[in-house]
Tab-separated table of C-alpha atoms in Angstrom:
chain	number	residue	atom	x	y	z
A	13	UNK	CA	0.000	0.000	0.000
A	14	UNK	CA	1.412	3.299	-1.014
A	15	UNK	CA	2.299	6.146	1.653
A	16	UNK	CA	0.148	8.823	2.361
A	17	UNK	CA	0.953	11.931	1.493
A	18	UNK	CA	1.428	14.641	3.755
A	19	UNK	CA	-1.743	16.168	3.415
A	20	UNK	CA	-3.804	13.550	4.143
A	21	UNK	CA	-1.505	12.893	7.268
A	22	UNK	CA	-2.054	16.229	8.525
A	23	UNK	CA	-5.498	16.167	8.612
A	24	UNK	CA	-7.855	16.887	11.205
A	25	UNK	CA	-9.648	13.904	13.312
A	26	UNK	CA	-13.188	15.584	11.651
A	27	UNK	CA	-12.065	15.497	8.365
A	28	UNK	CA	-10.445	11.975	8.676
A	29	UNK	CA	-12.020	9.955	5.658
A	30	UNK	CA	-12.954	7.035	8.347
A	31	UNK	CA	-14.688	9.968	10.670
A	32	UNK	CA	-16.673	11.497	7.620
A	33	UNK	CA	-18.063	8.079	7.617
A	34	UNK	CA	-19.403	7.662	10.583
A	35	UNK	CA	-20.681	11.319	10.649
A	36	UNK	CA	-22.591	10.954	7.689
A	37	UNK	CA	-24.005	7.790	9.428
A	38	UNK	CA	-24.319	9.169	13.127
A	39	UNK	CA	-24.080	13.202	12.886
A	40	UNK	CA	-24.559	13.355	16.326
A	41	UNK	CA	-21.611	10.511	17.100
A	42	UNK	CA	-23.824	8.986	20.476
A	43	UNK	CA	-22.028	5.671	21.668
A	44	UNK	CA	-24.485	3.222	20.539
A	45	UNK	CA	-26.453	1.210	23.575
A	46	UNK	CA	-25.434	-1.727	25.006
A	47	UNK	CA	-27.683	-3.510	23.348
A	48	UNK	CA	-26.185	-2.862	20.154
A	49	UNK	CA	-22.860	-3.402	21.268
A	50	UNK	CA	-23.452	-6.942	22.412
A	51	UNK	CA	-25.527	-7.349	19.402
A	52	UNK	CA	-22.466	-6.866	17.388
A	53	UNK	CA	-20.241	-9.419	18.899
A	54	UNK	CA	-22.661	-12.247	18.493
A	55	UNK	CA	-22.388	-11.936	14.833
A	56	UNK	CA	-19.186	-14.048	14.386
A	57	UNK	CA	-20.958	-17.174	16.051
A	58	UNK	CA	-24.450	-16.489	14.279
A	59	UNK	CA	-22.574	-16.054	10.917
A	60	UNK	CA	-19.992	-19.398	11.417
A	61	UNK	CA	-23.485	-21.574	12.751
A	62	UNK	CA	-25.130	-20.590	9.139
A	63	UNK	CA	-21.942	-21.510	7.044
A	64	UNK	CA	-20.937	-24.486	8.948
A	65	UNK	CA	-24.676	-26.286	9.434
A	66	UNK	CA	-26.666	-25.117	6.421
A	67	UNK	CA	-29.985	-26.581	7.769
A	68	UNK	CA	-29.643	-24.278	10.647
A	69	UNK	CA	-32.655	-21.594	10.361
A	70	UNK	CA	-31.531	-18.053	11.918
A	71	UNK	CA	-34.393	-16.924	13.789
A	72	UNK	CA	-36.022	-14.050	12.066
A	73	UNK	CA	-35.011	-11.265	14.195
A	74	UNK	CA	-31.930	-12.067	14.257
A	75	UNK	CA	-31.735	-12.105	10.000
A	76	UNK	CA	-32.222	-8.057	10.802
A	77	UNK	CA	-29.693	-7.888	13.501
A	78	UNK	CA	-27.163	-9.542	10.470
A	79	UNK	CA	-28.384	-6.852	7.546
A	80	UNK	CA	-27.909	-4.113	9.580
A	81	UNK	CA	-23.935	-4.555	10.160
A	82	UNK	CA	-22.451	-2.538	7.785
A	83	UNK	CA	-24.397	0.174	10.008
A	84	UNK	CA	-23.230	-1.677	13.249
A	85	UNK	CA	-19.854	-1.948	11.985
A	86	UNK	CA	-19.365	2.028	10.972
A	87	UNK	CA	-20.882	3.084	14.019
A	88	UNK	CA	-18.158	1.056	16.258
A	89	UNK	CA	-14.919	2.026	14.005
A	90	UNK	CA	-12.275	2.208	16.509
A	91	UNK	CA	-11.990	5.867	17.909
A	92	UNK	CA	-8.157	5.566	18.320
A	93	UNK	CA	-7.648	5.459	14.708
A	94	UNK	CA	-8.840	8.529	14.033
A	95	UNK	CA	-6.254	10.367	15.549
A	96	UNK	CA	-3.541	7.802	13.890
A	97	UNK	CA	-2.307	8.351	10.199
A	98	UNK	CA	-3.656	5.939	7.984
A	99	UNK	CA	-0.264	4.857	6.836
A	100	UNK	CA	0.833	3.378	10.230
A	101	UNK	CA	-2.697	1.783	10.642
A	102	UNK	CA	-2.217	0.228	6.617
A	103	UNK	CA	1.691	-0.870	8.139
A	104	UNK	CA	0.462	-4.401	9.317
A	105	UNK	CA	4.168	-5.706	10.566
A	106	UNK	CA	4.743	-7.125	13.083
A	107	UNK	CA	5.899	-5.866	16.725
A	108	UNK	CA	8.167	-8.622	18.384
A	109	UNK	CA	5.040	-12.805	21.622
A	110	UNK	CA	3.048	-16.013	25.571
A	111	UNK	CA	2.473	-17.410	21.977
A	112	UNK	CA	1.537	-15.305	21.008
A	113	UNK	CA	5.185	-15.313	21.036
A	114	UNK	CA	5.954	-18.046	23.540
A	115	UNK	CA	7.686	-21.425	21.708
A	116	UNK	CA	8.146	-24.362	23.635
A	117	UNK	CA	11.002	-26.246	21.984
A	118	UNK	CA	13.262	-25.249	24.875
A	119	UNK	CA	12.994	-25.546	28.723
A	120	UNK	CA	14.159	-22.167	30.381
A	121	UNK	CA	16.211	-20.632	27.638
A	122	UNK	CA	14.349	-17.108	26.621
A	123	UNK	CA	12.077	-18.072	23.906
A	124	UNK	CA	9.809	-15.295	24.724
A	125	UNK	CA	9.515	-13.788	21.714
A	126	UNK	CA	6.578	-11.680	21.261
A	127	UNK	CA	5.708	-12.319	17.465
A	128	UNK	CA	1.828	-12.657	17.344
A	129	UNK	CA	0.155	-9.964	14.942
A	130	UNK	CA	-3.264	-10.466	16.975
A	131	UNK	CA	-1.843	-9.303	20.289
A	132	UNK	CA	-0.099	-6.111	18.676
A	133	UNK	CA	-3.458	-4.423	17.662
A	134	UNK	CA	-3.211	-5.741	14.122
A	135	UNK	CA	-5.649	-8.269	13.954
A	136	UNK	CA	-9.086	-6.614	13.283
A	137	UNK	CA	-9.842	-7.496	9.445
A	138	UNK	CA	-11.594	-10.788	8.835
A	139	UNK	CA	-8.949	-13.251	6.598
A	140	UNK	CA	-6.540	-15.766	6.934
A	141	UNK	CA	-2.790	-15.282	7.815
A	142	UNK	CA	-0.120	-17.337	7.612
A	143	UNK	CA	3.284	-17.224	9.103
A	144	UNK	CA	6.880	-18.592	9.099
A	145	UNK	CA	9.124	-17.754	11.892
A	146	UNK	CA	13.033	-19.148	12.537
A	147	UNK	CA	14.476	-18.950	15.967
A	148	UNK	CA	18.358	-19.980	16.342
A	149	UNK	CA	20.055	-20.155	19.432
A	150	UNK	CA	23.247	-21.587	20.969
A	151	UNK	CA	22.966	-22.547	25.033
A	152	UNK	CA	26.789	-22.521	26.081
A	153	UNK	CA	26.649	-20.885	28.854
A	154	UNK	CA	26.700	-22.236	32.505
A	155	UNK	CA	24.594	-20.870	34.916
A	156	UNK	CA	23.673	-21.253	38.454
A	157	UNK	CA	21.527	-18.921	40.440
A	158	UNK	CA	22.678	-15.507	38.412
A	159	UNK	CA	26.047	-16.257	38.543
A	160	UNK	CA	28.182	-17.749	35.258
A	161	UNK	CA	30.073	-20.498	35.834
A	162	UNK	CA	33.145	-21.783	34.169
A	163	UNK	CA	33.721	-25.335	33.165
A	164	UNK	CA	37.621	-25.023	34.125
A	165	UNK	CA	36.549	-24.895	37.545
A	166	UNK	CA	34.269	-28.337	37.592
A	167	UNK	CA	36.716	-31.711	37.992
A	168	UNK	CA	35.409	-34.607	36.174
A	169	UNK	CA	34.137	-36.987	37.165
A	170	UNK	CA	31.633	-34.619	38.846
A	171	UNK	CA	28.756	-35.680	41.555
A	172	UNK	CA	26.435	-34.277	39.080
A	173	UNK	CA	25.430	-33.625	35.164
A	174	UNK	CA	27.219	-30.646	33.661
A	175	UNK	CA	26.396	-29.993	30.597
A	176	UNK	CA	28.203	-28.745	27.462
A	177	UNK	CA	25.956	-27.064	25.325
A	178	UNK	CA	22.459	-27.227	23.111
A	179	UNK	CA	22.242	-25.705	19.806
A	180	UNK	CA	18.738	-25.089	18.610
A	181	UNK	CA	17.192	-24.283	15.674
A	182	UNK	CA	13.155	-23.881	15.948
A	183	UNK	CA	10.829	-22.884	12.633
A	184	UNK	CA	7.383	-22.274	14.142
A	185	UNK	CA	5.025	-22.384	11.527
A	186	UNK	CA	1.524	-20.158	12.214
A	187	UNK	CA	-1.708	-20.058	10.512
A	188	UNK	CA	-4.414	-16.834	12.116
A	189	UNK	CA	-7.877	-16.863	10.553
A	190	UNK	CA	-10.194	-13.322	12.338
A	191	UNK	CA	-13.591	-14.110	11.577
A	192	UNK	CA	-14.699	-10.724	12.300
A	193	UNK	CA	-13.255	-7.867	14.198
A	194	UNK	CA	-13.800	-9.283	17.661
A	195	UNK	CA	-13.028	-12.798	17.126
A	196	UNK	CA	-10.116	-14.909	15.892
A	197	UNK	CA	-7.997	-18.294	15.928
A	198	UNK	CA	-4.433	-19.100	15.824
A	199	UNK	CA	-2.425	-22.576	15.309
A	200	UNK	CA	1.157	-22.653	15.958
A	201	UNK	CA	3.224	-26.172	15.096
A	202	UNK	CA	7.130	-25.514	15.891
A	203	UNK	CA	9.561	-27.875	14.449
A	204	UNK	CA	12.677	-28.322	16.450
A	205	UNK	CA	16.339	-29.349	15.243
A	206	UNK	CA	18.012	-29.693	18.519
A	207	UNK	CA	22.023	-30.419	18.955
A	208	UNK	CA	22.990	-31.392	22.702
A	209	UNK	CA	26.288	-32.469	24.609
A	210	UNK	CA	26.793	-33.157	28.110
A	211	UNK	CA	28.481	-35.164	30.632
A	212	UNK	CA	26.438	-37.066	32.773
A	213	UNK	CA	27.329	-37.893	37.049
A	214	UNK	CA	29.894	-40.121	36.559
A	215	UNK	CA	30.979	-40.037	33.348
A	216	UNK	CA	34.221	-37.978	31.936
A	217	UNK	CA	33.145	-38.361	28.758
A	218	UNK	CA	30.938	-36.291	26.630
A	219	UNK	CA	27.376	-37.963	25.641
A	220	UNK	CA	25.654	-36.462	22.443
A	221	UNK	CA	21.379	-36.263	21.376
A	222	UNK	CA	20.505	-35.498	18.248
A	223	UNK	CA	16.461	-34.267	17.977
A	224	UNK	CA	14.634	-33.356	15.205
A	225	UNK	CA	10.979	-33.291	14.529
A	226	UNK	CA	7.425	-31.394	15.225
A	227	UNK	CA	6.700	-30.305	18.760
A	228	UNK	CA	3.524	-29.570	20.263
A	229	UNK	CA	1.018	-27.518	18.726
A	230	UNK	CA	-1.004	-24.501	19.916
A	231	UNK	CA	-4.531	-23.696	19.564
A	232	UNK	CA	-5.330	-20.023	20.308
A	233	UNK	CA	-8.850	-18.388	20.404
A	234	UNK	CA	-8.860	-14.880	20.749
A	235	UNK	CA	-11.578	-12.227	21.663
A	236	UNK	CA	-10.831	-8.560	21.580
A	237	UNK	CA	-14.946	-7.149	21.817
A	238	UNK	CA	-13.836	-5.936	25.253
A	239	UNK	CA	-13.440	-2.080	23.522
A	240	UNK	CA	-14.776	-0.636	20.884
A	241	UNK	CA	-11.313	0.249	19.120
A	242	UNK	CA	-10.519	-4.205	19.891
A	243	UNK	CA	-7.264	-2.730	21.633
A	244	UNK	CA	-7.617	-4.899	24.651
A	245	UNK	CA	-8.123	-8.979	23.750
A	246	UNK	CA	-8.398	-12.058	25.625
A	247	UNK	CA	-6.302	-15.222	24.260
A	248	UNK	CA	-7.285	-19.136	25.623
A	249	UNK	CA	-6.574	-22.093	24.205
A	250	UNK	CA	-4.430	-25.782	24.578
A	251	UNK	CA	-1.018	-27.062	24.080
A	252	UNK	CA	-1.431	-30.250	22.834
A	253	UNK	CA	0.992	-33.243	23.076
A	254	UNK	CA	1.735	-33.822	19.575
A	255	UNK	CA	5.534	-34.216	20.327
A	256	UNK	CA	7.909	-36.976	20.723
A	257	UNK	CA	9.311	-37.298	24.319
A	258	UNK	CA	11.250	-40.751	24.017
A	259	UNK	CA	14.232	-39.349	22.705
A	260	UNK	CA	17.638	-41.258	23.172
A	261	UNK	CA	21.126	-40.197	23.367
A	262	UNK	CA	22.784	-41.572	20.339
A	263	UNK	CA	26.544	-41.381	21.284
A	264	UNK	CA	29.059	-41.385	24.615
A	265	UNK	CA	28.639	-43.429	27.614
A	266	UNK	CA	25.007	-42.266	27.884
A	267	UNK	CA	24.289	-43.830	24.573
A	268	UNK	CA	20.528	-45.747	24.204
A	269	UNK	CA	19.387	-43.840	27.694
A	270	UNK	CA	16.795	-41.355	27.968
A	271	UNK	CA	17.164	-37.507	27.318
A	272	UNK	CA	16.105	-35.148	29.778
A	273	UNK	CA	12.508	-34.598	29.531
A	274	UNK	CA	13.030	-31.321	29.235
A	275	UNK	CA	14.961	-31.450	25.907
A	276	UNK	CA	12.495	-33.611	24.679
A	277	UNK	CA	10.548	-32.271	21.511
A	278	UNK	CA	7.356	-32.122	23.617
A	279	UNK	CA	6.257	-32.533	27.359
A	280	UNK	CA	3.654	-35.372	26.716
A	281	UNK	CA	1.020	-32.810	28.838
A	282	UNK	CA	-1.758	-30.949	27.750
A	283	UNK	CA	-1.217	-27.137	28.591
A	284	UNK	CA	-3.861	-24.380	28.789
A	285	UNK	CA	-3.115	-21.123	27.839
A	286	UNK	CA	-4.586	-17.825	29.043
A	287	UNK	CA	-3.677	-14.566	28.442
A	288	UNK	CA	-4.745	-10.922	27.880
A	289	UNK	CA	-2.990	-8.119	25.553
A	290	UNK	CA	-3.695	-4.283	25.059
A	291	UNK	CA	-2.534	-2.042	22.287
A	292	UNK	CA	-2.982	1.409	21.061
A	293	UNK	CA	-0.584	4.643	20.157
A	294	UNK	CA	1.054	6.414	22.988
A	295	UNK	CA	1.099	9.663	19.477
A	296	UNK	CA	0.651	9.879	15.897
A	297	UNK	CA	4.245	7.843	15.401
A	298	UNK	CA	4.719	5.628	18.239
A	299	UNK	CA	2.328	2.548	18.914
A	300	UNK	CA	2.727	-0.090	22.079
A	301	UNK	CA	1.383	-3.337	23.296
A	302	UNK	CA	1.677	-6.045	26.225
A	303	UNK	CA	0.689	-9.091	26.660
A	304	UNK	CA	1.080	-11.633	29.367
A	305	UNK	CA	0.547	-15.209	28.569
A	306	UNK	CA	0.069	-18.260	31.491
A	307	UNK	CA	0.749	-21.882	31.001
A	308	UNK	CA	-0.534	-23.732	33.024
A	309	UNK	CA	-0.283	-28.311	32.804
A	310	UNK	CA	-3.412	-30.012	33.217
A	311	UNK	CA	-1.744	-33.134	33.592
A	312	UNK	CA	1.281	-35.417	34.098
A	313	UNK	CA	2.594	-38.175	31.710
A	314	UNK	CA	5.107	-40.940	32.023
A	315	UNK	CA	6.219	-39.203	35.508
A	316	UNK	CA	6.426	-36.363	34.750
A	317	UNK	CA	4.462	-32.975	34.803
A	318	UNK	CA	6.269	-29.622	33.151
A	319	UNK	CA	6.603	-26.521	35.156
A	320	UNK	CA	3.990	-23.929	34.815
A	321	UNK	CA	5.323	-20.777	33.541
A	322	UNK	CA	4.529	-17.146	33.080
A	323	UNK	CA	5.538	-14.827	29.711
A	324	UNK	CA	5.067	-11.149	29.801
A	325	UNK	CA	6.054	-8.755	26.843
A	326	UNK	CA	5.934	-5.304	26.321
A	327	UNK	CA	6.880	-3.478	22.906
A	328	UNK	CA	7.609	-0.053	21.448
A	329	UNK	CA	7.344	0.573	17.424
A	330	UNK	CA	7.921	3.549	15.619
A	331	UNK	CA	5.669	4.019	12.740
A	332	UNK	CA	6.731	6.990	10.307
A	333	UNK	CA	9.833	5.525	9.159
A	334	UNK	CA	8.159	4.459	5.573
A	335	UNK	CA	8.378	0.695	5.033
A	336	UNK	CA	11.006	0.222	7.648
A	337	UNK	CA	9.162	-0.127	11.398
A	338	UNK	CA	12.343	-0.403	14.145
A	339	UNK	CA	10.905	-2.104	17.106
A	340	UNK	CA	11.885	-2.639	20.916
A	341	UNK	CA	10.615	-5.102	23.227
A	342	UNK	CA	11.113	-6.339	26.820
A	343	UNK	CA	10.748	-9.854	27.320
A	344	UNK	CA	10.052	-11.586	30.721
A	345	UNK	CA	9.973	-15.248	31.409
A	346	UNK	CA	9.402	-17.151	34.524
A	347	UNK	CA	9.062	-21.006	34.988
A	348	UNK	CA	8.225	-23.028	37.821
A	349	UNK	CA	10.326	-26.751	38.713
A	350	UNK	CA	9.205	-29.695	36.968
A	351	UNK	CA	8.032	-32.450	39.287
A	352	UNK	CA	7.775	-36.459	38.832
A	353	UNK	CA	10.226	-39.283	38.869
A	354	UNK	CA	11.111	-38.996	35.419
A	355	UNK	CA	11.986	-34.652	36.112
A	356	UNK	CA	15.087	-33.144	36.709
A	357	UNK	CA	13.638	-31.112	39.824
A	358	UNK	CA	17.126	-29.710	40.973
A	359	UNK	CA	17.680	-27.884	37.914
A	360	UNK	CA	14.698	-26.245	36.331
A	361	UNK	CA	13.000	-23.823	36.542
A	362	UNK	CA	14.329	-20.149	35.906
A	363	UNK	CA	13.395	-16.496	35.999
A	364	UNK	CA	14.420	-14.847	32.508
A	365	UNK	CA	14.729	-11.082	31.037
A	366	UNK	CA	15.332	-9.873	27.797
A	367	UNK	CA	16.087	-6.913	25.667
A	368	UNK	CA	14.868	-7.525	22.247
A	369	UNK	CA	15.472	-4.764	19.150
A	370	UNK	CA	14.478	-5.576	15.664
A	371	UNK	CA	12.897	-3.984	12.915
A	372	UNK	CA	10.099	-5.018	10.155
A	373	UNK	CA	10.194	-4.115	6.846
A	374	UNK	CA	6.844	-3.900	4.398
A	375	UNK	CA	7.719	-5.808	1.420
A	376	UNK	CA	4.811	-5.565	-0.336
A	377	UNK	CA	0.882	-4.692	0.498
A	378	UNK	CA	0.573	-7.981	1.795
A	379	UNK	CA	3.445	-9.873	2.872
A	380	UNK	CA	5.620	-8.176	5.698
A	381	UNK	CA	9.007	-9.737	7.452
A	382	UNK	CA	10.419	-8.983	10.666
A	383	UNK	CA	14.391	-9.948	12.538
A	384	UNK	CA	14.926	-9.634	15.519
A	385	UNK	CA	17.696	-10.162	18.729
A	386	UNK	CA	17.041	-11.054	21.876
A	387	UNK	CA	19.910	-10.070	24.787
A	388	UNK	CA	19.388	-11.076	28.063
A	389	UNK	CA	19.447	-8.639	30.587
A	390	UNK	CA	19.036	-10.517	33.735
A	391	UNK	CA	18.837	-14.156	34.829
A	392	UNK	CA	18.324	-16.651	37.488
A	393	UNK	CA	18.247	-20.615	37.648
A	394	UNK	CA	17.305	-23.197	39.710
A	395	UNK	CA	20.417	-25.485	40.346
A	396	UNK	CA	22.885	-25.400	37.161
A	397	UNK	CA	21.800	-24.973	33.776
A	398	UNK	CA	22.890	-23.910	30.413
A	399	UNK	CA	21.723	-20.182	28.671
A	400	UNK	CA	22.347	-18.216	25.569
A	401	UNK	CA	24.203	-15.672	25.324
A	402	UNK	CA	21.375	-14.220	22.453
A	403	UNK	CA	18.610	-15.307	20.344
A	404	UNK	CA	18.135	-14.345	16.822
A	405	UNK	CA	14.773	-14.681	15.059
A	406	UNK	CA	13.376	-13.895	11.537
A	407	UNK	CA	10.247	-14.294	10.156
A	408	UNK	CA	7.357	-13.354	7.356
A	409	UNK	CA	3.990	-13.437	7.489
A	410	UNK	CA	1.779	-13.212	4.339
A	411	UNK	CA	-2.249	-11.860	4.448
A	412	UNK	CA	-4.670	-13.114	1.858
């Protein structure tokens, strides 16, 4: 979508193009009754019931509820906007996300991410979206409480696992369908090409994992009727175990045992997810958002139940740089222990922050790309684990 020009930035909220709109609707601009309002955000289930069970008959009232929207939907154009040049509203790229940004290929490594277009006030035109993100990061660095430790000072053979290091390369694949402003659904699958070395209790030799395949998949509903510009949205959904967790190590003394559950390519649990976002424009140029994203295990398998763990993001973009948007976010991560027989209890578990630049670039009207790097700012473990020293991530996401 072109630019616009400088005239049409600079004009005033009455003479916006979307506020002549609703004026010649509504000259007197009331907020329409409740009634109407929560008349509005039953269309989306009233308008999937008719196209997914055609013998369904929509009661008659109802049929005029559904051909008066296009009046419903200019009176409730979101009042922010008007205020907000139409160029950064037409710049759909993306921010950073509690998936939402949050991947769960690792255990307590960052991953916290904030790359979900719903959650960053983007996401209130019906249509499908699909996305392709790449996360790369290399864990070499021991850590125990917030202190970094170095290997030279650990004698082998040692009374307990150290390990070496995890390379990890994560492509999280994401499809977002909005069937109307207030509603929408997002699937994430990640799949997970995972390098690790360590030295078990024992052992003075190094023992080596190789895991690739898909992890376990998301399922995100999102609702975002709470205000009438859809800046503030509600996200719920389930992880589901669709990932392997009886991994091997493949070389070193530990060869034919059992990987860590928590390097496994999924937990074997089913998660829920619940989280809440806002967005809006702190001026004409800057916009914001945060999210915070729970998940929470609903069960144990095999022995062995993953921590619950808490993502919260917050992000800065500046939106009159043309095509280019540089972005900022903060990314917080906390995780709880993992419990059963099969967990490594003594070391899991961490508290994570993040400083994560990037920028997005408009490549054309409907496919935008994003990079970002994520530096961590401050961290704390449970018992002695291994960190990265940064994250990168790229990604491009393509509207139909």
């Amino acid at each position: 979508m072109a630019a616009t020009s400088a005239s049409a930035c600079c004009r005033s909220p009455a003479q916006h193009p979307q506020n002549v709109a609703v004026d010649a609707a509504y000259p007197a601009r009331r907020r329409p009754p409740w009634s109407t309002r929560f008349r509005e955000r039953l269309i989306f289930p009233i308008d999937t019931v008719s196209r997914v069970v055609p013998r369904y008959r929509i009661p008659r009232k109802t049929m005029s509820i559904l051909a008066d929207r296009p009046r419903l939907e200019a009176r409730s154009l979101p009042r922010p906007l008007h205020t907000v040049p139409r160029r950064a509203v037409a710049i759909t790229l993306i921010a950073g996300v509690l998936a939402p940004g949050l991947a769960n290929a690792c255990s307590t490594c960052g991953c916290s991410l904030n790359s979900d277009w719903s959650s960053q006030g983007y996401a209130i035109t019906t249509g499908l979206h699909l996305s392709v993100r790449e996360d790369y990061f290399d864990q070499s660095q021991l850590v125990s409480g917030t202190d970094t430790i170095s290997r030279s000072s650990i004698s082998f053979p040692a009374d307990q696992e150290v390990q070496q290091k995890t390379i990890n390369r994560v492509t999280l694949l994401g499809a977002d369908y909005n069937f109307s402003r207030y509603w929408g659904l997002s699937v994430q699958l990640p799949y997970t090409d995972r390098h690790h070395q360590t030295i078990a209790a024992g052992d003075t030799d190094i023992s080596t994992s190789n895991a690739r395949g898909i992890g376990d998949l998301r399922v995100l509903a999102r609702y975002q009727g709470i205000s009438d510009d859809a800046g503030i949205g509600l996200q719920f959904g389930l992880k589901l175990p669709t990932g392997r967790f009886t991994q091997n190590f493949e070389s070193g003394p530990q060869a034919g045992a059992r990987l860590d559950r928590g390097l496994q390519l999924g937990t074997g649990t089913t998660d829920a997810l619940l989280g809440v976002y806002k967005s809006g424009y702190l001026s004409q140029s800057i916009g914001y958002f945060g999210q915070a994203m729970a998940q929470i295990a609903l069960d144990a398998r095999a022995h062995f139940r993953p921590g619950n763990s808490l993502n919260v993001n917050f992000g800065l973009r500046y939106l009159d740089a043309g095509r280019f948007v540089p972005q900022l976010q903060l990314n917080l991560h906390s995780e709880q222990r993992e419990s059963g027989s099969q967990a490594d209890r003594p070391n899991s578990g961490a508290t994570l922050a993040y400083l994560s630049p990037g920028i997005g670039i408009k490549i054309t009207p409907r496919l935008d790309a994003f990079a970002f790097v994520q530096l961590p700012i401050w961290q704390r473990v449970n018992g002695l684990q291994l960190e990265p020293r940064r994250l990168w991530s790229v990604g491009a996401q393509y509207r139909f």
